[in-house]
GROMACS .gro file of C-alpha atoms in nm:
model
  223
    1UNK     CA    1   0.345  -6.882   4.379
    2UNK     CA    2   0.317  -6.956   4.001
    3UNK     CA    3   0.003  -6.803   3.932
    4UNK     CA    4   0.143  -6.490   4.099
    5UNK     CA    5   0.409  -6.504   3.916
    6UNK     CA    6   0.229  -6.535   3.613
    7UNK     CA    7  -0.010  -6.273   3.653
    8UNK     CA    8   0.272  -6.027   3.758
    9UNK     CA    9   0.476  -6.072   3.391
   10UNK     CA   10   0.100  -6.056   3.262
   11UNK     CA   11   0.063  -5.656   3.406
   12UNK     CA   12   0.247  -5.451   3.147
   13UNK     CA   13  -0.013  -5.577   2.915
   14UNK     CA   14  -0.287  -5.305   2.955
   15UNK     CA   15  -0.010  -5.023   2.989
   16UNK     CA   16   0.085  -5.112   2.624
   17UNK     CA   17  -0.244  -5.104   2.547
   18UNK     CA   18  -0.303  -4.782   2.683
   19UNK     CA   19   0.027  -4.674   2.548
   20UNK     CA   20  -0.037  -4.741   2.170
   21UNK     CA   21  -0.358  -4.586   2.204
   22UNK     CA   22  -0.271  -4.205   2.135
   23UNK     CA   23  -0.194  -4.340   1.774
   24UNK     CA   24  -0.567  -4.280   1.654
   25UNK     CA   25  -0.574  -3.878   1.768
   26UNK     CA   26  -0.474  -3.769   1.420
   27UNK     CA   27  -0.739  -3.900   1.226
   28UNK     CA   28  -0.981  -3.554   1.241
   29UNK     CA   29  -0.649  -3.396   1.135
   30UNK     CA   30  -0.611  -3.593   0.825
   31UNK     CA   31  -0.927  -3.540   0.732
   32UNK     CA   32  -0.911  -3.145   0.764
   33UNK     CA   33  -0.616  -3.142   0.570
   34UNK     CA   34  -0.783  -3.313   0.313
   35UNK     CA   35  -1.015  -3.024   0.221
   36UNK     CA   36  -0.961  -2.833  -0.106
   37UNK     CA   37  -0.651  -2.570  -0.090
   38UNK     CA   38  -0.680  -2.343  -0.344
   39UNK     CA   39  -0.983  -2.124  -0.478
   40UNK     CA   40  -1.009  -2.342  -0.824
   41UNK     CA   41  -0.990  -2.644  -0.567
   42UNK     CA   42  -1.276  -2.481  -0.371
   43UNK     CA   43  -1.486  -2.394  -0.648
   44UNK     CA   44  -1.473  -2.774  -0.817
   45UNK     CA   45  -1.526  -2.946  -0.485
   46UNK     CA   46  -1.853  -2.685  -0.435
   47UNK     CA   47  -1.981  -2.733  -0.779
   48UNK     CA   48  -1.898  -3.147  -0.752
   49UNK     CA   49  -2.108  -3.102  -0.446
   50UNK     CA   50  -2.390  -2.890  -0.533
   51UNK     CA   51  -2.404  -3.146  -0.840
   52UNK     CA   52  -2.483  -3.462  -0.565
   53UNK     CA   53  -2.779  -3.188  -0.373
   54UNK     CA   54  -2.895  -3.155  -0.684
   55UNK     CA   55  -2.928  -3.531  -0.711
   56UNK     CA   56  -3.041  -3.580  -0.386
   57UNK     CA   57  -3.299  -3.339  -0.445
   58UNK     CA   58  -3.451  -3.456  -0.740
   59UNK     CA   59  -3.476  -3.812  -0.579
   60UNK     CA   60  -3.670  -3.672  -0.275
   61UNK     CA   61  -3.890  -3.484  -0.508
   62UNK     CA   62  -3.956  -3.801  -0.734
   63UNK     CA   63  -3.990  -4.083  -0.472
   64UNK     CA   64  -4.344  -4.183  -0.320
   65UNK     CA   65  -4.305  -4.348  -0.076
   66UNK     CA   66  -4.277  -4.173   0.250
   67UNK     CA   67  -4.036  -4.398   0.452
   68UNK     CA   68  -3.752  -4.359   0.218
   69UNK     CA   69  -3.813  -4.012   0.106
   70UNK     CA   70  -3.780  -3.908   0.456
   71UNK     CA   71  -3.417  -4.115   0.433
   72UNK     CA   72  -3.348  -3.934   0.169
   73UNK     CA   73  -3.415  -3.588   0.335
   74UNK     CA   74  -3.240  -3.665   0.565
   75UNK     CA   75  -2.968  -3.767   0.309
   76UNK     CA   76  -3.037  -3.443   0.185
   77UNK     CA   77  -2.998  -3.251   0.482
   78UNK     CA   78  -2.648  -3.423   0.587
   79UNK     CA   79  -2.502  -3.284   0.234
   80UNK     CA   80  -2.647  -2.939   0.243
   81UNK     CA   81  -2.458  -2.889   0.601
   82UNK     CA   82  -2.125  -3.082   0.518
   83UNK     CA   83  -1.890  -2.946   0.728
   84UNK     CA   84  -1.616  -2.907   0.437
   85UNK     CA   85  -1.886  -2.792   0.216
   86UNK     CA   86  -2.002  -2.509   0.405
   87UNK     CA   87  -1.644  -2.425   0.510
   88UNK     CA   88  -1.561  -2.418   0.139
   89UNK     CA   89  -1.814  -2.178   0.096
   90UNK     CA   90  -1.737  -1.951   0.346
   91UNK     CA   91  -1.380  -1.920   0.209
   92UNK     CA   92  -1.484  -1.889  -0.133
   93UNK     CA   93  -1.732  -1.606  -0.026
   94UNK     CA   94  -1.425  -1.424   0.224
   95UNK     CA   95  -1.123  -1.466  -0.083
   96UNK     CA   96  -1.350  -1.348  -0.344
   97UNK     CA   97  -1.476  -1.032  -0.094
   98UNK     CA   98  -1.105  -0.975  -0.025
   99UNK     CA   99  -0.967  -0.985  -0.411
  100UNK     CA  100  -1.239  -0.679  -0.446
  101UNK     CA  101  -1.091  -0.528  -0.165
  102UNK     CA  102  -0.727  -0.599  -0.325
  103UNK     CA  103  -0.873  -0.439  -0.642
  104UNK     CA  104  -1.010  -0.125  -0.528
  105UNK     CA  105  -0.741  -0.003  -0.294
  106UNK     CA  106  -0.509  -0.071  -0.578
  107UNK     CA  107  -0.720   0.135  -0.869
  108UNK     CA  108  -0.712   0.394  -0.490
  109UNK     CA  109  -0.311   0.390  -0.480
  110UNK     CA  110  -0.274   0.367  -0.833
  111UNK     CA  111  -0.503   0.735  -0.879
  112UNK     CA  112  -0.277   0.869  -0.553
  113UNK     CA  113   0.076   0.792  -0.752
  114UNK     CA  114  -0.082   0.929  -1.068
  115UNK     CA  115  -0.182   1.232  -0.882
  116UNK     CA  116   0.151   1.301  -0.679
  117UNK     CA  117   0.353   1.208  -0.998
  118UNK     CA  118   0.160   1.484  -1.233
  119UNK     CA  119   0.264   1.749  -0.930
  120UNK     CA  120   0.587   1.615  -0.935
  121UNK     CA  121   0.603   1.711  -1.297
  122UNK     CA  122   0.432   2.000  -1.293
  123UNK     CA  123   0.737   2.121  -1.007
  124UNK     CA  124   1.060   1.970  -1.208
  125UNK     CA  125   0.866   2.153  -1.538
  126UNK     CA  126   0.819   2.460  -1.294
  127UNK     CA  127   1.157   2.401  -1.220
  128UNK     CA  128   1.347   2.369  -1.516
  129UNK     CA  129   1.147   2.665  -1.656
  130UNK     CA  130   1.360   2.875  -1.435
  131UNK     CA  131   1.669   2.741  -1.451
  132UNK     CA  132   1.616   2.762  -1.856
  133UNK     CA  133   1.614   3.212  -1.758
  134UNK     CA  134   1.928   3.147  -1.535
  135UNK     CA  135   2.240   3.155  -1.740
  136UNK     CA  136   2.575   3.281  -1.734
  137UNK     CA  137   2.509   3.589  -1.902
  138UNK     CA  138   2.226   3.645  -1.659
  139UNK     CA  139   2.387   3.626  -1.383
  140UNK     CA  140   2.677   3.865  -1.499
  141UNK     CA  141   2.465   4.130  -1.534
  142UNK     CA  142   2.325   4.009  -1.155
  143UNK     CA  143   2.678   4.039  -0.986
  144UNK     CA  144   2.752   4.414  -1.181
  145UNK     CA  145   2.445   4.534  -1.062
  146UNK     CA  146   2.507   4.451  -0.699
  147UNK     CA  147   2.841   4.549  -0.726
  148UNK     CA  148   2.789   4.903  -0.865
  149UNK     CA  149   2.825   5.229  -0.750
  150UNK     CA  150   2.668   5.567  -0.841
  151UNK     CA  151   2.298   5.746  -0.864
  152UNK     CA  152   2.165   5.464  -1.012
  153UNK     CA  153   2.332   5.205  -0.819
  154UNK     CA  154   2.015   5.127  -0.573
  155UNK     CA  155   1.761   5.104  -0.831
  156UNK     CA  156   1.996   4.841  -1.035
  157UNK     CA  157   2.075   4.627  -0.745
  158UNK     CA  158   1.678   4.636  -0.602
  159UNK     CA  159   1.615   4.521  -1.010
  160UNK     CA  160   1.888   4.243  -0.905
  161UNK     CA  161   1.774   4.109  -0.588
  162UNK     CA  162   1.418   4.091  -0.717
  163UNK     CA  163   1.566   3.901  -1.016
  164UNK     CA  164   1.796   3.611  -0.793
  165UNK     CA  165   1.405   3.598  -0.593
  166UNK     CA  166   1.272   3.510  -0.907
  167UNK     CA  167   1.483   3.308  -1.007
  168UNK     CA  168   1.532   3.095  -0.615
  169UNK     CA  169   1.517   2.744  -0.787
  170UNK     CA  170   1.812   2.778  -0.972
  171UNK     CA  171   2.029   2.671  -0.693
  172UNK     CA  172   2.311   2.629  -0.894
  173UNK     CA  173   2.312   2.982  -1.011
  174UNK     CA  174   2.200   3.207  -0.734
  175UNK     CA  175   2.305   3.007  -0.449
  176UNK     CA  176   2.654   3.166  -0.503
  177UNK     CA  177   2.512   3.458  -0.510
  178UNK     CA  178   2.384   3.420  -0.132
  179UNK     CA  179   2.636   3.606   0.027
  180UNK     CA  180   2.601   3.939  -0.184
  181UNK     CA  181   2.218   3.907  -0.074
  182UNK     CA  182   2.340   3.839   0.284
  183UNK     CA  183   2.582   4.181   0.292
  184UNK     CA  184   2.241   4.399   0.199
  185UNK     CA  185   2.001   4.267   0.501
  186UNK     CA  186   2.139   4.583   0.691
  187UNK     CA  187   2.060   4.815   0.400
  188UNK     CA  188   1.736   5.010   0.484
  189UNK     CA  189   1.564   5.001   0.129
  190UNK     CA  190   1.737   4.649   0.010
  191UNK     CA  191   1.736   4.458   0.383
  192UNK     CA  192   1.368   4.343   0.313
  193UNK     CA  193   1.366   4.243  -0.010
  194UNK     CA  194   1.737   4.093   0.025
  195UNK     CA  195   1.625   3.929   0.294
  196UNK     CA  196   1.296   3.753   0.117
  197UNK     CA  197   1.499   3.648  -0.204
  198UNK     CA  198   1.763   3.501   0.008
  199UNK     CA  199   1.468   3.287   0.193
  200UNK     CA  200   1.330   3.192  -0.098
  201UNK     CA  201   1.704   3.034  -0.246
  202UNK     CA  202   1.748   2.805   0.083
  203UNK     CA  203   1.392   2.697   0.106
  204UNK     CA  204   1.403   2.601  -0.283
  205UNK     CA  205   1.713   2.398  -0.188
  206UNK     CA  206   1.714   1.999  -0.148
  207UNK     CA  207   1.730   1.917   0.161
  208UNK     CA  208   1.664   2.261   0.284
  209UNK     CA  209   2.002   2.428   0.331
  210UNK     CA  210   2.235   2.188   0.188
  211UNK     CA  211   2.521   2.393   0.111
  212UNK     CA  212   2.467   2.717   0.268
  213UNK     CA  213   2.712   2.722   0.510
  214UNK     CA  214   3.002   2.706   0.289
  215UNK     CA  215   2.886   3.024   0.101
  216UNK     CA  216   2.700   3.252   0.355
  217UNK     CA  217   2.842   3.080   0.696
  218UNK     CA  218   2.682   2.946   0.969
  219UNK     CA  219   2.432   3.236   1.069
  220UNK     CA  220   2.110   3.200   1.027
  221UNK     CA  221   1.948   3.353   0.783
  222UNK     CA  222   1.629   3.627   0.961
  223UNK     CA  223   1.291   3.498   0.851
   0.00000   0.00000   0.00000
């Protein structure tokens, strides 16, 4: 009965064993995580390394003897295909491919933002090119025009509506002006060209129509 005994307080032994065995599994980790991080990291450990092939090299080329030089090839060998040597390569090859990349769609996006700002300048110079012939003296002689009367009335007021066309991107000037333009679209001579120079005020307006509403209503305008 004792040596039964003994032998059964003895059994937890292996399962301990086992137990503390799992404590080895992160050794491949800790050596993975001990490869260079960073590219200058990379680089040094490459050119460290390519410093010992060199080494190696030279002693296989200088010894006679054809035991050991076939150790040392075989020395030679194991360095040139280093796992964290040829891995360092790799990533040296793929950052350095990448940061060319990086490089040329930048100089790409830089040329688009030059391009798209030059138009953007050429349109607020456009812009406030027209709004520099807009004035309140122009636009005086804009609203008697339209509002006159006589045998020279229709010739004045076509002169006017071709001037507010002309001068569509000068929304703060013409766009009260919509309405008069918006009482001649029944007029058989004026509806057309009313009609065009009111057009052109809303789609020179940003965001397209802002404010029309409150000065012609909320018909559309005919396009």
């Amino acid at each position: 009965a004792k040596p039964t005994a003994a032998k059964a307080a003895a059994a937890p032994a292996p399962a301990a064993k086992a137990a503390a065995a799992p404590a080895a599994a992160p050794a491949p980790a800790a050596k993975a995580a001990g490869g260079p991080a960073s590219l200058d990291e990379k680089k040094k450990f490459v050119l460290k390394h390519e410093m010992k092939i060199d080494d190696a090299q030279t002693a296989v080329d200088d010894e006679p003897n054809r035991a050991k030089k076939k150790t040392l090839e075989n020395d030679l060998k194991k360095l040139k295909a280093d796992e964290t040597y040829v891995k360092a390569l790799a990533e040296i090859k793929e950052i350095e491919l990448q940061a060319v990349k990086d490089a040329e769609r930048a100089a790409l996006q830089a040329k688009s933002d030059k391009k798209s700002a030059d138009k953007a300048g050429e349109s607020a110079a456009k812009v406030a090119k027209t709004v520099e012939k807009a004035d309140a003296a122009v636009m005086e002689g804009i609203d008697a025009a339209l509002a006159g009367s006589g045998k020279d009335a229709a010739a004045a007021k076509a002169g006017a509506v071709e001037q507010l066309a002309s001068l569509a991107s000068a929304t703060p000037f013409v766009l009260p002006r919509l309405e008069k333009l918006v009482a001649l679209f029944a007029d058989s001579k004026l509806g057309g060209p009313a009609t065009k120079a009111a057009c052109a005020i809303v789609d020179a307006m940003h965001p397209h129509g802002h404010g029309v509403a409150t000065v012609a209503g909320a018909g559309p305008l005919p396009r």
